[in-house]
mmCIF file of C-alpha atoms in Angstrom:
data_model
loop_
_atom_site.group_PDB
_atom_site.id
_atom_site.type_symbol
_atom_site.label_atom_id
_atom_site.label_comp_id
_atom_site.label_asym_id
_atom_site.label_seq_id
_atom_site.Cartn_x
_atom_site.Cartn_y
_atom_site.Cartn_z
ATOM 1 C CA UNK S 300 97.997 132.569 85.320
ATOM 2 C CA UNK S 301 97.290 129.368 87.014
ATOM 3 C CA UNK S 302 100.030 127.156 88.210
ATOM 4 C CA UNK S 303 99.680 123.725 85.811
ATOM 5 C CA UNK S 304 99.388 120.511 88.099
ATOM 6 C CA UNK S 305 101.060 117.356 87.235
ATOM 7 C CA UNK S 306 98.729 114.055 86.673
ATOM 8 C CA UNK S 307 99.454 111.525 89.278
ATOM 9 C CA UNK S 308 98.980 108.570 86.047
ATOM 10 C CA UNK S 309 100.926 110.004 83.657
ATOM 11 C CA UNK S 310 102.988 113.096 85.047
ATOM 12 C CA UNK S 311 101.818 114.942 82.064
ATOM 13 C CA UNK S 312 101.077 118.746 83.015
ATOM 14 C CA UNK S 313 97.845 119.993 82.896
ATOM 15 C CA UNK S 314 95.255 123.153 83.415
ATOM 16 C CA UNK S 315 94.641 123.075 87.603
ATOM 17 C CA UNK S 316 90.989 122.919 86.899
ATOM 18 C CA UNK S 317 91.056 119.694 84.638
ATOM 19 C CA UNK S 318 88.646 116.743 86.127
ATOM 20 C CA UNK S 319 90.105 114.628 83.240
ATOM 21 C CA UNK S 320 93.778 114.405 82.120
ATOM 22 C CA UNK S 321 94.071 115.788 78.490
ATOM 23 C CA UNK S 322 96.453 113.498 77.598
ATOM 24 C CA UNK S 323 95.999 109.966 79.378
ATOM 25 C CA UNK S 324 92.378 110.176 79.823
ATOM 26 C CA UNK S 325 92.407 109.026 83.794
ATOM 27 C CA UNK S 326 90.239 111.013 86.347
ATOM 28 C CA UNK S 327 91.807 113.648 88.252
ATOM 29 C CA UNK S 328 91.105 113.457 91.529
ATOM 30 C CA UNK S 329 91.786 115.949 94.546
ATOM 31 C CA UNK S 330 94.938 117.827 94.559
ATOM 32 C CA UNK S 331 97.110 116.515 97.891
ATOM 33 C CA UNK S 332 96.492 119.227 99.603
ATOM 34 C CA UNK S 333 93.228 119.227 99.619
ATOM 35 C CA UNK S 334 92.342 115.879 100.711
ATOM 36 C CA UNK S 335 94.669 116.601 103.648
ATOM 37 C CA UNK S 336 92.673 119.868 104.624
ATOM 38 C CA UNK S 337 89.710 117.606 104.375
ATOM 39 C CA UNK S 338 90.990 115.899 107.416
ATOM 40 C CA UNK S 339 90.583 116.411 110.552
ATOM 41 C CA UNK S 340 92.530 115.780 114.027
ATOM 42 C CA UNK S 341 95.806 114.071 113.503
ATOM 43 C CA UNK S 342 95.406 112.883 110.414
ATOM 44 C CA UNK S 343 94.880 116.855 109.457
ATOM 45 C CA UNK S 344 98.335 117.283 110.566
ATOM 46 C CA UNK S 345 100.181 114.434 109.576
ATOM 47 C CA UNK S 346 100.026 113.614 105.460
ATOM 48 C CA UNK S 347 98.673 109.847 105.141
ATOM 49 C CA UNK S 348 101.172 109.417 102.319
ATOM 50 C CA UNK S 349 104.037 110.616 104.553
ATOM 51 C CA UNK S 350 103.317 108.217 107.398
ATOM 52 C CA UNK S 351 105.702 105.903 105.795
ATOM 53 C CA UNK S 352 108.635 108.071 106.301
ATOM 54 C CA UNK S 353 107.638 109.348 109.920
ATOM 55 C CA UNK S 354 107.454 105.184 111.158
ATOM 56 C CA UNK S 355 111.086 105.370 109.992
ATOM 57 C CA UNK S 356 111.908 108.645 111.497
ATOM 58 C CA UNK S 357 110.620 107.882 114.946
ATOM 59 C CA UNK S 358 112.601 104.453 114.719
ATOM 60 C CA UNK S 359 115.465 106.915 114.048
ATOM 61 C CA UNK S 360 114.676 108.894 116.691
ATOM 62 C CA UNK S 361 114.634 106.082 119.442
ATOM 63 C CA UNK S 362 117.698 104.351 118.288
ATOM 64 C CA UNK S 363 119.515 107.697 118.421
ATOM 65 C CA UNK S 364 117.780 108.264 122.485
ATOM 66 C CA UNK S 365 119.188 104.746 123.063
ATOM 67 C CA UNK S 366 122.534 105.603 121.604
ATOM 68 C CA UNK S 367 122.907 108.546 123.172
ATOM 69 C CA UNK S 368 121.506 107.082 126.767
ATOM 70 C CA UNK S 369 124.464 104.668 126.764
ATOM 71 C CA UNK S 370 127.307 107.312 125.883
ATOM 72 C CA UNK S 371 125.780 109.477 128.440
ATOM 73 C CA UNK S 372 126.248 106.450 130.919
ATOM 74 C CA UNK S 373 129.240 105.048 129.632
ATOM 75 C CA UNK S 374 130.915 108.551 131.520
ATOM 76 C CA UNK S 375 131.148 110.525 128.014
ATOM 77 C CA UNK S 376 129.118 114.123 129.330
ATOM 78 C CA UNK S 377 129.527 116.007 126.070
ATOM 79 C CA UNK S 378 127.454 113.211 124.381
ATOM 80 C CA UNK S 379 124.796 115.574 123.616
ATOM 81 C CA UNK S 380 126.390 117.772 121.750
ATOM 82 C CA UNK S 381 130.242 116.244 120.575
ATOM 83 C CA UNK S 382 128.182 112.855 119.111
ATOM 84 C CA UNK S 383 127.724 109.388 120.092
ATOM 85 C CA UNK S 384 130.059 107.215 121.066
ATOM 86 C CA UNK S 385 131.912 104.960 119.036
ATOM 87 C CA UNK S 386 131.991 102.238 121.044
ATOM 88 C CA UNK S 387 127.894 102.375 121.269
ATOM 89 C CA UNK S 388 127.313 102.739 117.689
ATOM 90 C CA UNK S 389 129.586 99.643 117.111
ATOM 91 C CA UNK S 390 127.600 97.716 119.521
ATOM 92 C CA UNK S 391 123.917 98.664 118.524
ATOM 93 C CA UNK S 392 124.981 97.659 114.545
ATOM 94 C CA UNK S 393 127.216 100.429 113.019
ATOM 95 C CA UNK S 394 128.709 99.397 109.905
ATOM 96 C CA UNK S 395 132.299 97.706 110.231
ATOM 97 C CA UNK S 396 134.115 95.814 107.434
ATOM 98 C CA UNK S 397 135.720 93.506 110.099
ATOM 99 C CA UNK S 398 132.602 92.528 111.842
ATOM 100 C CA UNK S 399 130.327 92.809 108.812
ATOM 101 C CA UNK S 400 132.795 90.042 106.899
ATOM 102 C CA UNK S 401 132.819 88.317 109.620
ATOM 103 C CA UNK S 402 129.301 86.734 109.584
ATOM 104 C CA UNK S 403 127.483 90.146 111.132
ATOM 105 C CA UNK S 404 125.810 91.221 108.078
ATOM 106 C CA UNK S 405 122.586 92.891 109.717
ATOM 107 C CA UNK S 406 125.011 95.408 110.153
ATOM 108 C CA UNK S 407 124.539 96.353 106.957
ATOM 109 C CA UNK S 408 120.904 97.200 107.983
ATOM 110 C CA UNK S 409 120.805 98.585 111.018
ATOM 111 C CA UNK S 410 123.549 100.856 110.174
ATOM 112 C CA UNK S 411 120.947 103.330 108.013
ATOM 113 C CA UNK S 412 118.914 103.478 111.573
ATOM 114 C CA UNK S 413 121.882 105.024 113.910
ATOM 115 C CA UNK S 414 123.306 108.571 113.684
ATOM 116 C CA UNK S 415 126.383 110.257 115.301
ATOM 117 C CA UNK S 416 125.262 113.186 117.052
ATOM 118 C CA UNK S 417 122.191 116.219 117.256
ATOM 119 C CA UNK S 418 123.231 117.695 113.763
ATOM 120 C CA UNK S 419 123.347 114.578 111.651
ATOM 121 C CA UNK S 420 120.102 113.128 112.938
ATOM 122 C CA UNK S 421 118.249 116.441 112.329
ATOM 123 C CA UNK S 422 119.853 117.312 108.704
ATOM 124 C CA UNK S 423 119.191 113.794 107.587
ATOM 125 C CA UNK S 424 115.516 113.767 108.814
ATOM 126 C CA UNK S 425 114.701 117.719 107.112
ATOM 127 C CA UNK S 426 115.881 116.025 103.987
ATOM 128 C CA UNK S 427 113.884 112.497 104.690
ATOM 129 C CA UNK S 428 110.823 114.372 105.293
ATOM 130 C CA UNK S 429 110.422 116.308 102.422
ATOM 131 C CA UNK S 430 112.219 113.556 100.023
ATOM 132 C CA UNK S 431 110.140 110.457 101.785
ATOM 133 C CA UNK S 432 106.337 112.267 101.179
ATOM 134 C CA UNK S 433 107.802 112.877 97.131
ATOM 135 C CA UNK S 434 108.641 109.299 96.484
ATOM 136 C CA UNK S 435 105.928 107.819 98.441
ATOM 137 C CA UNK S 436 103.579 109.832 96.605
ATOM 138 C CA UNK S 437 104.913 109.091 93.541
ATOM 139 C CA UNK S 438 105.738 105.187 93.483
ATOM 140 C CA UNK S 439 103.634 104.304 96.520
ATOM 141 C CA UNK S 440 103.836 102.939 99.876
ATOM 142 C CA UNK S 441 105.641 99.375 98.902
ATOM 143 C CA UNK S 442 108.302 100.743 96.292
ATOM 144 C CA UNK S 443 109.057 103.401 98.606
ATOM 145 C CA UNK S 444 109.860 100.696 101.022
ATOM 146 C CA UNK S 445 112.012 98.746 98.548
ATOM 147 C CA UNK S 446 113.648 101.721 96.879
ATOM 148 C CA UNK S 447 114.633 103.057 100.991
ATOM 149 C CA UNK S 448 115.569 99.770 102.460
ATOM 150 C CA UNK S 449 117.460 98.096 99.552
ATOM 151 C CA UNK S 450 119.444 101.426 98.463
ATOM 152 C CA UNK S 451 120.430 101.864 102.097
ATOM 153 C CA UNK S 452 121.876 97.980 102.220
ATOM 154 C CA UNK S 453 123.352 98.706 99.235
ATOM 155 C CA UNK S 454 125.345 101.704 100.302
ATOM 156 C CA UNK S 455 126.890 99.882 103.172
ATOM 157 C CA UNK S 456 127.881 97.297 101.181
ATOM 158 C CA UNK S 457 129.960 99.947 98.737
ATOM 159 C CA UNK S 458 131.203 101.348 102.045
ATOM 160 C CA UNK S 459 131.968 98.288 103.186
ATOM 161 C CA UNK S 460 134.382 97.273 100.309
ATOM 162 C CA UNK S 461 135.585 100.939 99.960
ATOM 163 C CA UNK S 462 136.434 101.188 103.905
ATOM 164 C CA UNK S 463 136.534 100.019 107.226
ATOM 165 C CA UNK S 464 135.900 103.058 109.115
ATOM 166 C CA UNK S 465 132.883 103.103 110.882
ATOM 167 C CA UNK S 466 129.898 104.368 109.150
ATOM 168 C CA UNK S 467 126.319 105.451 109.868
ATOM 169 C CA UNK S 468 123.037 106.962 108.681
ATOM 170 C CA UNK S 469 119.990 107.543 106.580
ATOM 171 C CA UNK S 470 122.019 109.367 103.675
ATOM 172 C CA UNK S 471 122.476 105.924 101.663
ATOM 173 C CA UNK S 472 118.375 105.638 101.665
ATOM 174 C CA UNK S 473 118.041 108.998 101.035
ATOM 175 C CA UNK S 474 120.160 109.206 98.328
ATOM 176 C CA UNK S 475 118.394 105.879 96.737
ATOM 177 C CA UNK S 476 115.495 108.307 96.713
ATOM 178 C CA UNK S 477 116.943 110.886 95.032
ATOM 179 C CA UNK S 478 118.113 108.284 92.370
ATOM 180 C CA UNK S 479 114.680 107.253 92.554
ATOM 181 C CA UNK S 480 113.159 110.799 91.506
ATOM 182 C CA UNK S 481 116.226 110.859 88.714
ATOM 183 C CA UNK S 482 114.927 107.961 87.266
ATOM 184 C CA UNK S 483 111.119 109.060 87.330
ATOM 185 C CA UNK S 484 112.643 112.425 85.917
ATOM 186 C CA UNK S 485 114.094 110.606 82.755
ATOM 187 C CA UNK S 486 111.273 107.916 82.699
ATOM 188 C CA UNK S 487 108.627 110.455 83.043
ATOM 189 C CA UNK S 488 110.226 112.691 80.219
ATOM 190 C CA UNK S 489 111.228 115.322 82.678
ATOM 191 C CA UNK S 490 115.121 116.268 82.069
ATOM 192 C CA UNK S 491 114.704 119.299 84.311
ATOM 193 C CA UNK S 492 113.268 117.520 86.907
ATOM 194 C CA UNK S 493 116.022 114.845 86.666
ATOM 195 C CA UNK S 494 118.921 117.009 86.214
ATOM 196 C CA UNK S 495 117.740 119.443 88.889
ATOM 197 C CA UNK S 496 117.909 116.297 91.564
ATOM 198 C CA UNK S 497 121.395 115.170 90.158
ATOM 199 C CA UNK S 498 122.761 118.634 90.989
ATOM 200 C CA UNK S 499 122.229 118.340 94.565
ATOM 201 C CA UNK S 500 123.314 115.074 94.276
ATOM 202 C CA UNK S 501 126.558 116.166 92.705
ATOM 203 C CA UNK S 502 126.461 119.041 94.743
ATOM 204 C CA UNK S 503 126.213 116.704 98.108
ATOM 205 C CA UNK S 504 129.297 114.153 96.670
ATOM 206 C CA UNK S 505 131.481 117.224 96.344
ATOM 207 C CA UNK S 506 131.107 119.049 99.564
ATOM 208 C CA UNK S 507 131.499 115.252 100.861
ATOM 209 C CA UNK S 508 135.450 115.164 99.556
ATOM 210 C CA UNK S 509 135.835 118.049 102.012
ATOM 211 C CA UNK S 510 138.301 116.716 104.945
ATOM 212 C CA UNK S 511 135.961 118.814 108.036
ATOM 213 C CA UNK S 512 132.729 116.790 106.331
ATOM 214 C CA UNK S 513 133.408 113.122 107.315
ATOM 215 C CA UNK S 514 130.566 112.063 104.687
ATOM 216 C CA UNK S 515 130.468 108.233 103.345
ATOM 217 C CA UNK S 516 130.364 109.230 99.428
ATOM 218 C CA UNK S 517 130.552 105.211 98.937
ATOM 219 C CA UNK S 518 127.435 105.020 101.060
ATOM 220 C CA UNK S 519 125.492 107.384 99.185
ATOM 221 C CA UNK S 520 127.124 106.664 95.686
ATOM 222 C CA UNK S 521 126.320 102.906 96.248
ATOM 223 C CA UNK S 522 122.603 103.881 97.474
ATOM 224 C CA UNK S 523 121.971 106.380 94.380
ATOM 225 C CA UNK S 524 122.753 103.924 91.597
ATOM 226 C CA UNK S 525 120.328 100.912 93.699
ATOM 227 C CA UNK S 526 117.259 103.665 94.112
ATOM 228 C CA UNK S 527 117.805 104.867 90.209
ATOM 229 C CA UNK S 528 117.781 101.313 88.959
ATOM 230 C CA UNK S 529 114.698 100.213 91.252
ATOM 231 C CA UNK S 530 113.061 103.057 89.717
ATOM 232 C CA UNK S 531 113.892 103.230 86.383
ATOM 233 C CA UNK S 532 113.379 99.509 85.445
ATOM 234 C CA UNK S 533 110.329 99.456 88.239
ATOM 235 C CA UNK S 534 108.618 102.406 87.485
ATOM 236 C CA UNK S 535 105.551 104.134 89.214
ATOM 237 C CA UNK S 536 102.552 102.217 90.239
ATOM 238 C CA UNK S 537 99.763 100.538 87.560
ATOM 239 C CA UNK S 538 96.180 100.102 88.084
ATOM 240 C CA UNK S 539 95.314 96.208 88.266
ATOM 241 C CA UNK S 540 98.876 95.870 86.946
ATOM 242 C CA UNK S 541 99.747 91.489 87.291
ATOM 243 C CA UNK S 542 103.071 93.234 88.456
ATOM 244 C CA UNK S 543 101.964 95.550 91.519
ATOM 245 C CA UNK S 544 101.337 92.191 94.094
ATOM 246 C CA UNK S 545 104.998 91.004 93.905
ATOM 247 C CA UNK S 546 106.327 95.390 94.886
ATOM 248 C CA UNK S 547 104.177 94.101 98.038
ATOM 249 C CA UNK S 548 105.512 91.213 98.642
ATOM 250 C CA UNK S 549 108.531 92.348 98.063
ATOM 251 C CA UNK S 550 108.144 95.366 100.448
ATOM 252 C CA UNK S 551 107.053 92.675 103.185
ATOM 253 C CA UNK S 552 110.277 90.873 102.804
ATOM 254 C CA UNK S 553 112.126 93.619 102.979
ATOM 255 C CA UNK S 554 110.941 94.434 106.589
ATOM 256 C CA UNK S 555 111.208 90.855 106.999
ATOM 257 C CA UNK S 556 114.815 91.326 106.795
ATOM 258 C CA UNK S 557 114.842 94.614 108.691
ATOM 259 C CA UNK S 558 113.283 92.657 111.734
ATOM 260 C CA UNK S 559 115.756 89.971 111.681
ATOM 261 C CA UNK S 560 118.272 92.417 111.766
ATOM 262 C CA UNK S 561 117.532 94.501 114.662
ATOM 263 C CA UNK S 562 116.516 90.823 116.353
ATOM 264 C CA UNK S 563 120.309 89.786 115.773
ATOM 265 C CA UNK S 564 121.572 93.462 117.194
ATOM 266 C CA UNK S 565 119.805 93.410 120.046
ATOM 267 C CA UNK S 566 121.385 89.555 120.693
ATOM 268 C CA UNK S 567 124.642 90.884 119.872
ATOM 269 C CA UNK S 568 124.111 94.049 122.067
ATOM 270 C CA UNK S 569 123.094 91.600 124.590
ATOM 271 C CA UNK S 570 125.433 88.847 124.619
ATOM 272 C CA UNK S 571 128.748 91.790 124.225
ATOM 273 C CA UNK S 572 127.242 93.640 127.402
ATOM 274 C CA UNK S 573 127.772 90.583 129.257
ATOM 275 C CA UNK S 574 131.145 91.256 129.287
#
């Protein structure tokens, strides 16, 4: 028996061979995979809905060479493999209550872009990957960018007021995207979905209380709740909807503020290796 496919309009599931949805009436078109076995060259390779997410992973990527350049120079030869500095992930924007409430509030930004060492960098990006082309494919290429940015600012502000140790990493986004798939679980009428995605979430928090896992629950309990209620009260995107302009607008602003805050890093970065 043929696996049933999900519509992309209304998430209803339907016979694989359907050309129109049984019970929203849209047109079905190709299945994903499909269109990207249509394409050819790169573009075979790489999904165009995931591009998103791998512009964010390659910004990872260099600010963790960066990171990891400076440890290496600042005399620290187990860099590679013991983890990045402290010192260097305070200067290029770690998240620290004393700076942050002290007027340095791009930290709270640039914090979701830095990781601590080989491991962290390549768990958090296995999970981006496949979590980043789900939500982007589902909500679409400007609430993805409002559901990643704003849950990850929001989990360093819980961290913030629940500690000031250091903290760092794309866990708080990622966990506003698995709030975000939560909330399409419950919106969409999908419990098993939802409750399926709130086990590993659960699942995560827990082995996070563990004293040899030094995770930042705050971080990714603050960035859950922001991606479920951008979600839930957002929803997925509407066909000449009055509402869909202002998700871009709002996605622009949002890298707005991203750009401003690795502007004011790099002048921090700049001014503190002065001395």
């Amino acid at each position: 028996m043929a696996q049933p496919r999900m519509c992309p309009h209304c998430r209803a599931f339907i016979d694989p061979k359907a050309k129109i949805c049984d019970y929203c009436g849209n047109e079905i078109g190709k299945p994903l995979w499909k269109q990207q076995a249509a394409s050819h060259g790169v573009r075979g390779l790489i999904p165009q809905s995931n591009f998103t997410t791998l512009i964010i992973l390659l910004v990872n990527f260099g600010l963790f060479t960066a990171t990891l350049i400076m440890t290496l120079k600042q005399g620290d030869s187990t860099g590679l493999m013991g983890g990045i500095d402290g010192y260097v992930l305070r200067l290029f924007g770690a998240k620290d209550r004393f700076l942050i409430l002290h007027g340095e509030w791009w930290r709270l930004i640039t914090a979701g872009f830095l990781h601590g060492g080989v491991l962290h960098i390549l768990m958090n990006s296995w999970v981006m990957f496949d979590l980043g082309f789900r939500v982007e494919e589902l909500f679409g290429t400007a609430r993805f960018l409002v559901i990643y940015l704003v849950s990850s600012a929001c989990g360093f502000v819980a961290s913030t007021f629940w500690t000031p140790y250091l903290s760092i990493g794309a866990s708080a986004g990622i966990f506003g995207l698995i709030g975000a798939l939560i909330a399409d679980g419950y919106r969409g009428g999908s419990s098993i979905m939802a409750s399926m995605y709130l086990r590993w979430a659960l699942i995560i928090l827990v082995v996070g209380l563990l004293p040899f896992f030094p995770f930042d629950n705050a971080a990714h309990l603050g960035g859950l709740a922001a991606g479920f209620l951008i979600a839930y009260f957002g929803g997925t995107p509407r066909i000449s909807h009055p509402i869909e302009p202002v998700w871009k607008v709002a996605a622009g602003a949002a890298l707005a503020v991203v750009a401003l805050s690795f502007y004011l890093a790099y002048e921090s970065l700049s001014e503190r290796m002065l001395f």
